[in-house]
mmCIF file of C-alpha atoms in Angstrom:
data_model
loop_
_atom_site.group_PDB
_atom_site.id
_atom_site.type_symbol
_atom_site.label_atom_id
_atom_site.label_comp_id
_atom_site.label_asym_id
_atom_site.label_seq_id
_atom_site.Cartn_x
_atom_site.Cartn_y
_atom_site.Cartn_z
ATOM 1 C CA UNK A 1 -29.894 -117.768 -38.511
ATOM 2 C CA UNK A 2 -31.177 -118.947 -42.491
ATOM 3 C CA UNK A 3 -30.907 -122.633 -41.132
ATOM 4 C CA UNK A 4 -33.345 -122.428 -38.180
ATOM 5 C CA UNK A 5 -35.650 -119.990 -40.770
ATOM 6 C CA UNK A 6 -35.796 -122.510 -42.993
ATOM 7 C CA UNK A 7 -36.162 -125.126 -40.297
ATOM 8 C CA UNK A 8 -39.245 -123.182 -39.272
ATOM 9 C CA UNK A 9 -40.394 -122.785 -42.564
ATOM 10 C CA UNK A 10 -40.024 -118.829 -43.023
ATOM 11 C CA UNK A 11 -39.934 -117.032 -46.025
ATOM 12 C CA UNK A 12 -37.246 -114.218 -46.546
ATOM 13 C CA UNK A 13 -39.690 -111.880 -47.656
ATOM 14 C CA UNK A 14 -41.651 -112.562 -44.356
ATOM 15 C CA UNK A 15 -40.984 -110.018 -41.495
ATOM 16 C CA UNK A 16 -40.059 -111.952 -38.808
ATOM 17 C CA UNK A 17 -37.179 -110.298 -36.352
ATOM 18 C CA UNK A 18 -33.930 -112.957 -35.294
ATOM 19 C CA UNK A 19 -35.031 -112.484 -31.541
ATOM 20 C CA UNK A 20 -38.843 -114.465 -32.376
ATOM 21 C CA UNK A 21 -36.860 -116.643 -34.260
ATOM 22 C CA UNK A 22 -35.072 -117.512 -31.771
ATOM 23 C CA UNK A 23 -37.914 -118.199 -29.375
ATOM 24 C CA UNK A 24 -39.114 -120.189 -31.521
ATOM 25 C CA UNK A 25 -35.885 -122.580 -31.551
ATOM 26 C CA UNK A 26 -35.868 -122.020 -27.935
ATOM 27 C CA UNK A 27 -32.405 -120.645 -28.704
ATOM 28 C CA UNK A 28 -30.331 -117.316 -27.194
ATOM 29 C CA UNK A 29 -27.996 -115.041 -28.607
ATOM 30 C CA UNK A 30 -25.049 -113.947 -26.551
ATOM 31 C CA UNK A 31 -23.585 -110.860 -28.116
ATOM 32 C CA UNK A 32 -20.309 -110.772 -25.755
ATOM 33 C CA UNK A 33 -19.705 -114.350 -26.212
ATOM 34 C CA UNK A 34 -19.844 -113.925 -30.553
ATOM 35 C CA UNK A 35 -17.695 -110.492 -29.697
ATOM 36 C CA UNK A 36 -14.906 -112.738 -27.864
ATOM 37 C CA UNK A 37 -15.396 -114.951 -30.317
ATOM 38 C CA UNK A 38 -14.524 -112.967 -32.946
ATOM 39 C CA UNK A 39 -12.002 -111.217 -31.643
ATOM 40 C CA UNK A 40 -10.116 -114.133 -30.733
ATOM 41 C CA UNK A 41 -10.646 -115.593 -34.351
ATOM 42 C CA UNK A 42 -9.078 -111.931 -35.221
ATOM 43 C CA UNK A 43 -6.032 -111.716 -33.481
ATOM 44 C CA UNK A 44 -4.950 -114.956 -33.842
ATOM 45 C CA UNK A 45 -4.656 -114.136 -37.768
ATOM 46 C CA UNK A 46 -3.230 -111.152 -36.742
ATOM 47 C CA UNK A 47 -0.266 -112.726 -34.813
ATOM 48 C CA UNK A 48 0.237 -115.457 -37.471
ATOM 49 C CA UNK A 49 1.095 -112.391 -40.226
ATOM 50 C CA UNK A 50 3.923 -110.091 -40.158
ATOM 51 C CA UNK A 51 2.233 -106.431 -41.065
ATOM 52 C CA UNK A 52 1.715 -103.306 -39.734
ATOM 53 C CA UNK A 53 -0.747 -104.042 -37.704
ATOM 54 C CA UNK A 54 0.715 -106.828 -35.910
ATOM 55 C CA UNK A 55 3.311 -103.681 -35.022
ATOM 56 C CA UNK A 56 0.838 -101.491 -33.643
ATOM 57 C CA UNK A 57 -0.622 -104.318 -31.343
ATOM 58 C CA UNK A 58 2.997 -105.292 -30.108
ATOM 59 C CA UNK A 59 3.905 -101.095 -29.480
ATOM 60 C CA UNK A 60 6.627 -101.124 -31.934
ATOM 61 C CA UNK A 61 5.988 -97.769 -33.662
ATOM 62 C CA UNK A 62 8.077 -95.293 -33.524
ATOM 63 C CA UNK A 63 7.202 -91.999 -32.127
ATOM 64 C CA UNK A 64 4.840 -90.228 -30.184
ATOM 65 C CA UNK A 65 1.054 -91.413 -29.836
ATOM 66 C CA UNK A 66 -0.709 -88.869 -28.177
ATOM 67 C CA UNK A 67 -3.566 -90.625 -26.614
ATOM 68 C CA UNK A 68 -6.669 -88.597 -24.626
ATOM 69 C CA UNK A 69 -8.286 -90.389 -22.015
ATOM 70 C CA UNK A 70 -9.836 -89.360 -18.228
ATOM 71 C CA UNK A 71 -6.704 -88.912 -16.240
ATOM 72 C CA UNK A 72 -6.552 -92.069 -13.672
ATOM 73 C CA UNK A 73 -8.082 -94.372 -16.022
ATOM 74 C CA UNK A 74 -5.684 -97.440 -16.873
ATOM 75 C CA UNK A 75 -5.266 -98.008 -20.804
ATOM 76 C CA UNK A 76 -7.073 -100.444 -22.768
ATOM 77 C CA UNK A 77 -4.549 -103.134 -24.457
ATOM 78 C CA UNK A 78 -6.486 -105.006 -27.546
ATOM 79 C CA UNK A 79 -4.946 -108.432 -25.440
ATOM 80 C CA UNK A 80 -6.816 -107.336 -22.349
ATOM 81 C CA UNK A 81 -9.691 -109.420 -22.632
ATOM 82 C CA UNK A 82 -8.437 -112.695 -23.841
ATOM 83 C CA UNK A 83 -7.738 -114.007 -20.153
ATOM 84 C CA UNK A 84 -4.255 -114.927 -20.406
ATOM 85 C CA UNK A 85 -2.159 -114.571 -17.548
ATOM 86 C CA UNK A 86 1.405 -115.796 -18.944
ATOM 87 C CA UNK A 87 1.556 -112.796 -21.385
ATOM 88 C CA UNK A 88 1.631 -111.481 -24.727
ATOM 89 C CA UNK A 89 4.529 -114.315 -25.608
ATOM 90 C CA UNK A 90 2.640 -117.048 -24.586
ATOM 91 C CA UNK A 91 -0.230 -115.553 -26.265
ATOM 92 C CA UNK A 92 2.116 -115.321 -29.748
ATOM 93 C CA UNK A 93 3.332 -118.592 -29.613
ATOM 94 C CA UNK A 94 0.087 -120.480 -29.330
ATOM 95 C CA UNK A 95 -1.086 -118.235 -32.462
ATOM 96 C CA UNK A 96 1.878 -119.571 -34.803
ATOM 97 C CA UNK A 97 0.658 -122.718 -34.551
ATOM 98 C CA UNK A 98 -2.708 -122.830 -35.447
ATOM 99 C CA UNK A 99 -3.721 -125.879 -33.878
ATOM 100 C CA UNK A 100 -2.690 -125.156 -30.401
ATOM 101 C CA UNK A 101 -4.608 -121.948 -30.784
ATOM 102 C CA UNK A 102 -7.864 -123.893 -31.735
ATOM 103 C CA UNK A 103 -7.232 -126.331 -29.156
ATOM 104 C CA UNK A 104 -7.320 -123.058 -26.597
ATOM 105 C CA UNK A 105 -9.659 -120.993 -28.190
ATOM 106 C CA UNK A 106 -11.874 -123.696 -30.223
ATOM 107 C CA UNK A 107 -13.626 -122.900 -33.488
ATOM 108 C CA UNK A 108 -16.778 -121.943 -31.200
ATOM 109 C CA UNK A 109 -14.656 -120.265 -28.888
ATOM 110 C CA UNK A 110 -16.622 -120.818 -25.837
ATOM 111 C CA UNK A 111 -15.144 -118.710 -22.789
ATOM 112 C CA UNK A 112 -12.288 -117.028 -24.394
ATOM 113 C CA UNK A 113 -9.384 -117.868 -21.543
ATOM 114 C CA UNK A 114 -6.597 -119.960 -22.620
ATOM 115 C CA UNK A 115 -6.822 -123.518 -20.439
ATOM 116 C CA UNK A 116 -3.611 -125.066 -21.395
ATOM 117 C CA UNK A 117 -0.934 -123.523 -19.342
#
């Protein structure tokens, strides 16, 4: 956003809101696209460490989680949305090796669904 401000030649202290901005760049902001994005980015560091949270993602605690939700409604898995349809293994093994997970995913992450099978 400070690079097209400066393109257009507009001071910080200037109040001027990111959507006019934009206009002005003849630009858009796509706020699920930058979510995927990042969440992508995310997990794939995730999956490349060995922590405690890499645990929780996989279900490997120990214990009871007592979860509330509606009855009937299907649980949300943090993988859900990245569009892969071989699994969570696939999924792992692309993240080890970085490139093959930028080659999927891209540094812009456009649609978040892996395309190399």
């Amino acid at each position: 956003m400070w690079c097209w401000r400066r393109m257009e030649k507009i001071s910080w202290t200037d109040y001027v809101r990111n959507e006019e901005v934009l206009i002005r760049v003849s630009e858009q902001r796509n706020i699920l696209h930058e979510i995927r994005k990042r969440k992508a980015n995310w997990i794939g560091h995730v999956l490349r460490r060995n922590c405690l949270l890499k645990e929780v993602i996989e279900g490997n605690i120990e214990g009871r989680i007592v979860v509330t939700r509606r009855r009937g409604r299907r649980r949300k898995k943090m993988l859900d949305d990245l569009g892969d349809r071989r699994g969570y293994c696939h999924l792992k093994e692309k993240a080890l090796d970085r490139i093959k997970w930028r080659n999927c995913f891209g540094r812009d992450c456009g649609p978040v669904i892996l395309t190399d099978y």
